[in-house]
Amino acid sequence: MIKKLIQKVFGGAKSRSGAARSVKVGAQSHELRIYRQAEHGIDRRDISEAALRICEGLQQAGYEAFVVGGAVRDLLLGRHPKDFDIATSATPEQVRQIFRRSRIIGRRFRIVHVMFGPETIEVTTFRGAGDASGALASEAADTEPETNTSAQTNELAPDDIESEQRSRRRPRDGRRNLPLGPVSQADEHGRLLRDNVFGSQEEDAIRRDFTMNALFYDPSRQEIWDYVSGVPDIQKKRVVMIGDPIERYREDPVRMLRAARLAGKLGFAIDAATMKPIAELSPLLENVPSARLFDEMLKLLLSGHSLLCIEKLHALGLHQQLLPVIDSLLNNEESRPFVTLALQRTDQRIADDKGVSPAFLFAALFWFPMQKRQQALEAGSMRTLQAMHEAMDDALEMQRKTLAIPRRFDVMIKELWLAQPRFLQRSQAKAHRTLSHPRFRACYDFFELRAAAGDASTEVAEWWEKFQFADEDVRETMLLPDDDPKKKRRRKRKKTGDGPDTIKQQDDIELPSLPTETA
């Protein structure tokens, strides 16, 4: 069905004549291909109203503005984008002057968040190459200042005139007056540490990661501008790196993870040249800040296709730098059904537009490693509860050596794990105590997930499903007798000022029952 949709959308693209022109960026030449609405099939009504208004506002002010990146890719594939990003020739300060409800953020590269009601649109100035002199020099040659910078500067040409033959005046552009200075800096591995330079639209397209993410959509003319053959690559369902893959991976090793995520999420194949260096360069991920790795891993797990993405990550060998436990989880007959079901249910919740808790997902991924550690500690004569607490800490700390999961997730992860043995206790006091847990529903969902995967009793899971929704009378009939031995009360000596010690019973202090020693 997707193949027919793509053929319908792009069927006439090859037959168009005069829609391409050569563009030179630095020492490289690229061909710009412009697709009209009849060729690409994108409907303006599928684009966020906020994104349309921001593009119109920037264009009316005399700047170029396009919807870019993954939103254009998803629209071409018939998907509904979760967000819309905009690229423009205006600087962040100029964008800020046009939209009062906006703020400039970022250190490495400044961007603008423009707020329209509950929606926030990210607006980015066209970015150039890392070399300041080359980027801004080529830009200055292409962008001559206009004396008339009114909103009429971007007046649309008639539809019967070819795009590349339109005599449009260049919009005004404040980027050419920026100071040069050092704007690019890389570490010893080639990873860019600082890349803060504005550029032209052509340069912005070339510096993006994959061809499918380097498409520009102009809502006013309803055109797609393609400098890097991104449309044909989408049509062929392949992930293709822009430029030399080795150099681009060294600039930003996270691009290897993005390749795996895009391939898994979209069902695309990774181009041979794009995939070849990954095995050799995967250790470069160790030099990436942990916060960026975690953010990218979260995108992968919450992509709506987490199982396929995890499998692609495993196939490329990238899991060793992020989730080494994937090997044992996917290759073990006991843990694989549980992990697979957890990922599938996460994907289904995202498809149903329901909330997803990253802590719940991480608790599922590390449940079996934690249990294995607990069993090892118990085999060393450690008590069950103490062994479980130490195993939880060990499992999370072990994972942080590769993927630094924020400690704010620890509380919920541990609560989910600690609650699991409680579901086996269905006597009156303990059942009601479990039911009153602040995160009972999440804890029960975790137990029910285990039961569905064969790791817990389905009979117990069904009992709790009925018990939590039953009225008080029905609950009383469902409760099991309390078989635990009664707790012993402590007696405490209390000293008085005028007599011998007396013994007073402390009803509010109880000790847990101790096991009976046998000879």
XYZ file of C-alpha atoms in Angstrom:
519
model
C 0.000 0.000 0.000
C 2.842 2.369 0.879
C 4.559 1.481 -2.397
C 1.422 2.398 -4.366
C 1.135 5.648 -2.423
C 4.750 6.563 -3.182
C 4.290 5.712 -6.868
C 1.175 7.850 -6.948
C 2.945 10.745 -5.262
C 6.179 10.615 -7.238
C 5.022 9.017 -10.453
C 5.320 12.161 -12.562
C 8.518 13.517 -11.040
C 10.863 11.960 -13.577
C 8.913 13.228 -16.560
C 9.217 16.856 -15.577
C 11.604 18.897 -17.690
C 13.434 22.053 -16.720
C 12.796 21.584 -12.990
C 16.420 21.073 -11.988
C 19.390 23.400 -11.812
C 22.964 22.971 -10.667
C 24.003 24.573 -7.400
C 27.629 24.847 -6.273
C 28.413 24.829 -2.560
C 32.125 25.229 -1.905
C 33.956 22.757 -4.150
C 30.901 20.494 -4.599
C 28.126 20.787 -7.138
C 24.590 19.717 -6.324
C 21.466 19.628 -8.409
C 18.412 21.426 -7.086
C 15.170 19.739 -8.033
C 11.871 21.531 -7.388
C 8.703 19.451 -7.120
C 5.317 21.091 -7.518
C 2.160 20.129 -5.651
C 0.894 17.939 -8.491
C 4.105 15.897 -8.203
C 4.621 15.597 -4.466
C 0.940 15.477 -3.419
C 1.316 17.204 -0.025
C -1.872 18.910 1.135
C -1.417 22.202 2.997
C -4.261 21.181 5.304
C -2.016 18.461 6.767
C 0.434 21.082 7.997
C 0.130 22.695 11.400
C -1.706 26.021 11.339
C 1.027 27.469 13.541
C 3.751 26.404 11.080
C 1.836 27.922 8.162
C 1.357 31.238 9.957
C 5.011 31.433 10.973
C 6.160 30.796 7.404
C 3.744 33.425 6.116
C 4.885 35.916 8.741
C 8.556 35.454 7.858
C 7.905 35.651 4.119
C 5.780 38.760 4.485
C 8.663 40.342 6.394
C 10.948 39.662 3.423
C 12.682 36.435 4.516
C 12.761 32.942 3.115
C 10.933 30.323 5.208
C 10.399 26.590 4.662
C 9.017 23.622 6.583
C 11.995 21.255 6.794
C 13.294 17.895 7.906
C 11.304 14.970 9.180
C 7.940 16.710 8.752
C 8.389 16.886 4.978
C 9.598 13.281 4.897
C 6.599 12.036 6.870
C 4.125 13.991 4.758
C 5.565 12.408 1.616
C 5.095 8.969 3.181
C 1.495 9.690 4.122
C 2.301 9.935 7.849
C 1.221 12.625 10.278
C 4.277 14.487 11.620
C 4.445 14.895 15.379
C 6.071 18.327 15.026
C 6.961 20.870 12.373
C 10.331 22.639 12.158
C 11.005 25.742 10.093
C 14.234 26.947 8.470
C 14.603 30.586 7.479
C 17.068 33.160 6.191
C 16.237 35.406 9.188
C 18.581 35.464 12.169
C 17.246 34.520 15.611
C 17.068 38.184 16.599
C 15.079 39.021 13.458
C 12.677 36.152 14.113
C 12.286 37.370 17.666
C 11.337 40.845 16.412
C 8.580 39.433 14.196
C 6.993 37.108 16.767
C 6.570 38.548 20.225
C 5.628 35.195 21.783
C 9.030 33.643 21.157
C 12.320 33.012 22.896
C 15.886 32.373 21.750
C 17.483 29.242 23.163
C 20.656 27.218 22.635
C 24.370 27.619 23.158
C 26.008 25.622 20.407
C 23.612 27.085 17.857
C 20.876 29.567 18.654
C 17.326 28.729 17.616
C 13.948 30.323 18.301
C 10.890 28.736 19.867
C 7.754 30.492 18.607
C 4.577 29.826 20.582
C 1.132 29.686 19.000
C -1.412 28.693 21.621
C -0.372 25.308 23.042
C 1.934 24.612 20.087
C 5.623 25.514 19.957
C 7.410 25.663 16.603
C 11.196 25.518 16.343
C 12.609 28.093 13.909
C 16.236 27.725 12.807
C 18.363 30.030 10.704
C 19.951 28.429 7.638
C 23.246 26.912 8.764
C 26.501 26.848 6.878
C 29.629 24.726 6.832
C 32.107 24.723 9.708
C 34.604 26.992 7.913
C 33.546 30.547 8.575
C 35.322 32.204 5.677
C 34.026 29.744 3.113
C 30.487 29.669 4.414
C 29.932 33.381 4.815
C 31.905 34.339 1.752
C 29.778 32.186 -0.529
C 26.706 33.492 1.231
C 27.721 37.113 0.707
C 28.173 36.447 -3.000
C 24.655 35.041 -3.295
C 22.773 37.545 -1.132
C 22.983 41.116 -2.282
C 21.041 43.586 -0.098
C 17.780 44.932 -1.462
C 16.783 48.551 -1.240
C 13.115 47.596 -1.145
C 12.528 45.164 1.731
C 8.771 45.405 1.981
C 6.451 42.414 2.187
C 5.949 42.636 -1.610
C 9.516 41.426 -2.182
C 8.368 37.798 -2.136
C 5.411 38.210 -4.467
C 4.505 34.904 -6.093
C 5.232 34.374 -9.751
C 2.480 32.991 -12.061
C 2.068 29.225 -11.943
C 2.826 28.805 -15.632
C 6.392 30.081 -15.193
C 9.009 27.469 -14.351
C 10.388 27.778 -10.813
C 13.991 28.105 -11.875
C 13.147 30.875 -14.360
C 11.299 33.106 -11.914
C 12.741 36.592 -11.548
C 12.269 36.932 -7.817
C 14.231 39.466 -5.855
C 16.276 37.957 -3.031
C 14.751 38.558 0.398
C 16.658 40.692 2.813
C 19.190 38.876 4.932
C 20.938 40.141 8.049
C 23.349 37.200 8.278
C 25.963 38.703 5.939
C 26.887 41.332 8.539
C 27.741 38.804 11.258
C 31.343 38.806 12.496
C 33.463 35.952 11.209
C 35.766 34.772 14.027
C 36.201 31.153 15.058
C 32.927 29.283 14.593
C 33.965 25.651 14.232
C 35.855 23.426 16.612
C 36.385 19.651 16.633
C 37.951 17.179 19.055
C 40.762 14.745 18.263
C 38.262 12.232 16.859
C 36.736 14.722 14.422
C 33.535 15.301 16.449
C 32.292 18.862 16.085
C 32.237 20.646 19.421
C 31.208 24.023 18.069
C 29.529 24.705 14.748
C 27.853 28.058 15.075
C 27.723 29.646 11.637
C 24.836 30.850 9.523
C 24.753 30.101 5.824
C 22.613 29.837 2.714
C 19.755 27.459 2.056
C 21.993 25.344 -0.182
C 24.604 25.024 2.578
C 21.920 24.197 5.102
C 20.748 21.294 2.944
C 24.272 19.906 2.438
C 25.181 19.977 6.134
C 22.137 17.921 7.208
C 22.610 14.243 8.015
C 20.479 12.133 5.647
C 19.017 12.968 2.267
C 15.454 12.279 3.437
C 15.846 14.973 6.117
C 17.205 17.653 3.791
C 13.959 18.553 2.012
C 12.438 22.054 2.108
C 8.720 22.654 1.664
C 7.465 26.136 0.774
C 3.812 26.364 1.917
C 3.149 29.493 -0.132
C 4.141 27.966 -3.472
C 3.473 24.397 -2.311
C 6.871 23.295 -3.628
C 9.510 20.882 -2.353
C 13.113 21.962 -2.866
C 15.487 19.005 -3.032
C 19.256 19.600 -3.261
C 20.457 16.070 -2.418
C 18.083 13.635 -4.183
C 16.131 13.057 -0.999
C 12.849 12.450 -2.830
C 14.226 9.559 -4.963
C 15.824 8.026 -1.842
C 12.466 8.097 -0.054
C 10.925 6.528 -3.105
C 13.539 3.748 -2.997
C 13.101 3.336 0.794
C 16.730 3.798 1.700
C 18.651 5.746 4.321
C 21.479 7.646 2.620
C 24.086 9.837 4.296
C 24.863 13.212 2.734
C 28.569 13.442 1.930
C 31.307 11.056 3.037
C 29.795 8.750 5.716
C 33.114 8.319 7.559
C 33.632 12.059 7.874
C 30.006 12.698 8.816
C 30.024 9.984 11.514
C 33.221 11.427 12.947
C 31.625 14.878 13.055
C 28.685 13.474 15.035
C 28.681 9.762 16.016
C 25.026 10.036 17.058
C 24.210 9.886 13.344
C 24.851 6.137 13.516
C 22.020 5.814 16.034
C 19.776 7.968 13.877
C 20.432 5.715 10.893
C 19.305 2.711 12.947
C 16.238 4.550 14.241
C 15.134 5.784 10.814
C 15.635 2.364 9.253
C 13.625 0.664 11.993
C 10.904 3.291 12.210
C 10.304 3.657 8.467
C 11.124 0.105 7.394
C 13.907 1.416 5.147
C 17.184 -0.244 4.214
C 20.438 1.522 5.072
C 22.480 2.322 1.984
C 25.596 0.128 1.692
C 28.026 3.060 1.762
C 26.171 4.566 4.720
C 26.230 1.313 6.700
C 29.786 0.127 5.948
C 31.734 2.394 8.398
C 29.368 1.839 11.362
C 31.040 -1.304 12.715
C 34.462 0.377 12.739
C 33.321 3.758 14.061
C 30.780 2.636 16.685
C 33.330 3.088 19.543
C 33.170 6.843 18.838
C 29.858 6.862 20.704
C 31.872 6.591 23.926
C 33.006 10.203 23.374
C 29.465 11.577 23.070
C 27.974 13.295 26.161
C 25.715 10.927 28.056
C 22.776 13.341 27.926
C 22.772 13.277 24.116
C 22.989 9.485 24.031
C 20.098 9.162 26.438
C 18.011 11.630 24.438
C 18.642 9.686 21.229
C 17.910 6.377 22.950
C 14.642 7.773 24.259
C 13.662 8.820 20.734
C 14.389 5.293 19.573
C 12.354 3.641 22.324
C 9.440 6.066 21.895
C 9.486 6.075 18.091
C 6.381 3.892 17.882
C 8.516 1.142 16.348
C 10.798 0.407 19.277
C 11.079 -3.342 18.672
C 12.224 -2.896 15.067
C 14.608 -0.114 16.131
C 16.111 -2.255 18.914
C 16.570 -5.151 16.502
C 18.239 -2.834 13.966
C 20.460 -1.431 16.719
C 21.411 -4.985 17.655
C 22.072 -5.970 14.036
C 24.456 -3.020 13.597
C 26.260 -3.801 16.866
C 25.471 -0.356 18.276
C 23.758 -1.775 21.357
C 27.146 -2.492 22.961
C 27.688 1.243 23.499
C 24.154 1.788 24.857
C 22.320 -1.297 26.071
C 24.690 -4.261 26.360
C 21.928 -6.275 28.045
C 20.124 -6.461 24.700
C 22.280 -9.458 23.781
C 21.146 -11.542 26.735
C 17.552 -10.285 26.586
C 16.949 -11.086 22.930
C 18.898 -14.345 22.893
C 17.368 -15.821 26.063
C 14.183 -17.889 25.709
C 12.983 -16.768 29.138
C 13.476 -13.006 28.792
C 12.812 -12.443 25.073
C 8.979 -12.874 25.261
C 8.768 -10.379 28.126
C 10.980 -7.731 26.507
C 9.309 -8.200 23.116
C 5.842 -7.801 24.618
C 6.914 -4.717 26.598
C 8.189 -3.024 23.437
C 5.131 -4.032 21.421
C 2.762 -2.634 24.026
C 4.762 0.584 24.157
C 4.408 0.919 20.383
C 0.679 0.259 20.637
C 0.188 2.923 23.307
C 1.999 5.452 21.133
C -0.154 4.452 18.147
C -3.257 4.959 20.323
C -1.937 8.386 21.392
C -1.651 7.286 25.022
C 1.002 8.329 27.491
C 4.162 6.270 27.859
C 6.470 6.239 30.874
C 10.186 5.832 30.078
C 10.721 4.551 33.634
C 8.222 1.730 33.025
C 10.042 0.737 29.847
C 13.462 0.785 31.501
C 12.059 -1.254 34.396
C 10.971 -3.869 31.859
C 14.331 -3.887 30.060
C 16.333 -4.359 33.273
C 13.904 -6.641 35.133
C 15.635 -9.886 34.221
C 19.189 -8.590 34.814
C 18.034 -7.358 38.224
C 16.439 -10.723 39.068
C 19.562 -12.581 37.993
C 21.667 -10.421 40.283
C 19.205 -10.915 43.152
C 19.355 -14.699 42.780
C 23.142 -14.570 42.884
C 23.066 -12.550 46.102
C 20.512 -14.863 47.693
C 22.701 -17.823 46.784
C 25.322 -16.163 48.964
C 23.022 -16.408 52.006
C 21.716 -12.839 51.778
C 18.111 -12.283 52.866
C 15.543 -11.816 50.098
C 14.615 -8.179 50.728
C 18.194 -7.051 51.230
C 19.276 -8.963 48.127
C 16.561 -7.281 46.085
C 17.582 -3.782 47.210
C 21.236 -4.404 46.402
C 20.342 -6.029 43.082
C 18.273 -2.993 42.062
C 21.158 -0.629 42.786
C 23.663 -2.899 41.025
C 21.510 -3.281 37.901
C 20.979 0.472 37.497
C 24.606 1.370 38.241
C 25.842 -1.247 35.791
C 23.674 0.247 33.057
C 24.938 3.761 33.796
C 28.409 2.727 32.641
C 27.123 2.849 29.065
C 23.818 4.747 29.051
C 23.409 7.250 31.863
C 19.733 6.945 32.762
C 18.797 10.025 34.832
C 18.415 9.218 38.501
C 14.992 10.826 38.566
C 13.711 7.580 37.011
C 15.200 5.419 39.780
C 12.342 5.942 42.251
C 9.624 4.716 39.917
C 11.719 1.850 38.546
C 12.390 0.572 42.054
C 8.759 1.019 43.103
C 7.637 -1.112 40.164
C 10.128 -3.837 41.070
C 9.459 -3.802 44.818
C 5.709 -4.044 44.282
C 5.888 -7.304 42.333
C 6.137 -9.709 45.327
C 3.213 -7.926 46.999
C 0.781 -9.144 44.351
C 1.289 -12.677 45.660
C -0.075 -11.580 49.054
C -3.881 -11.477 48.851
C -4.923 -11.489 52.512
C -7.124 -8.686 53.830
C -4.605 -6.234 55.247
C -1.928 -6.777 52.617
C -4.256 -6.699 49.616
C -5.792 -3.385 50.685
C -2.326 -1.986 51.398
C -1.177 -2.919 47.899
C -4.332 -1.476 46.361
C -3.708 1.867 48.099
C -0.209 2.189 46.627
C 0.148 5.601 44.861
C 1.340 3.862 41.680
C -0.838 0.775 41.969
C -2.013 0.842 38.353
C 1.500 1.049 36.937
C 2.671 -1.694 39.307
C -0.257 -3.898 38.320
C 0.334 -3.259 34.605
C 3.903 -4.430 35.112
C 2.704 -7.605 36.882
C 0.078 -8.255 34.207
C 2.770 -7.797 31.550
C 4.871 -10.413 33.302
C 1.895 -12.764 33.472
C 1.139 -12.317 29.763
C 4.767 -13.174 28.970
C 4.769 -16.234 31.230
C 6.905 -14.718 33.990
C 4.085 -14.530 36.577
C 0.830 -16.279 37.440
C -2.044 -15.455 35.109
C -4.499 -16.599 37.811
C -3.107 -14.010 40.232
C -3.181 -11.299 37.559
C -6.840 -12.060 36.808
C -7.635 -11.985 40.554
C -6.181 -8.487 40.889
C -7.920 -7.286 37.732
C -11.255 -8.255 39.273
C -10.390 -7.195 42.828
C -9.417 -3.600 41.988
C -12.765 -2.853 40.313
C -15.045 -4.842 42.672
C -17.170 -3.251 45.395
C -16.375 -3.777 49.072
C -18.749 -6.709 49.582
C -17.285 -8.636 46.659
C -13.746 -7.858 47.781
C -14.429 -9.358 51.203
C -15.410 -12.641 49.599
C -12.293 -12.678 47.427
C -9.716 -12.163 50.174
C -7.638 -15.110 51.270
C -6.981 -16.030 54.911
C -3.905 -14.581 56.559
C -1.451 -17.435 57.032
C 1.436 -15.319 58.363
C 2.462 -15.878 62.004
C 1.399 -13.151 64.390
C 3.978 -10.489 65.111
C 5.496 -10.375 68.578
C 5.214 -7.255 70.660
C 8.216 -5.670 72.273
C 8.263 -4.920 75.972
C 10.344 -1.987 77.067
C 11.625 -1.169 80.551
C 10.739 2.288 81.724
C 12.742 3.873 84.496
C 11.005 5.837 87.242
C 12.555 8.207 89.677
C 11.375 6.512 92.905
C 11.312 2.815 92.341
C 12.609 -0.187 90.473
C 12.248 -0.549 86.750
C 8.744 -1.337 85.576
C 7.687 -2.963 82.349
C 5.304 -1.135 80.058
C 3.826 -2.730 76.953
C 4.402 -0.713 73.793
C 1.446 -1.435 71.542
C 2.678 0.810 68.756
C 6.023 -0.907 68.279
C 6.135 -4.210 66.444
C 8.886 -6.434 65.213
C 8.617 -8.780 62.247
C 8.385 -12.442 63.127
C 11.667 -14.283 63.082
C 12.152 -17.688 61.495
C 12.184 -20.631 63.942
C 15.621 -22.110 64.251
C 15.916 -25.837 63.858
C 18.598 -28.080 65.205
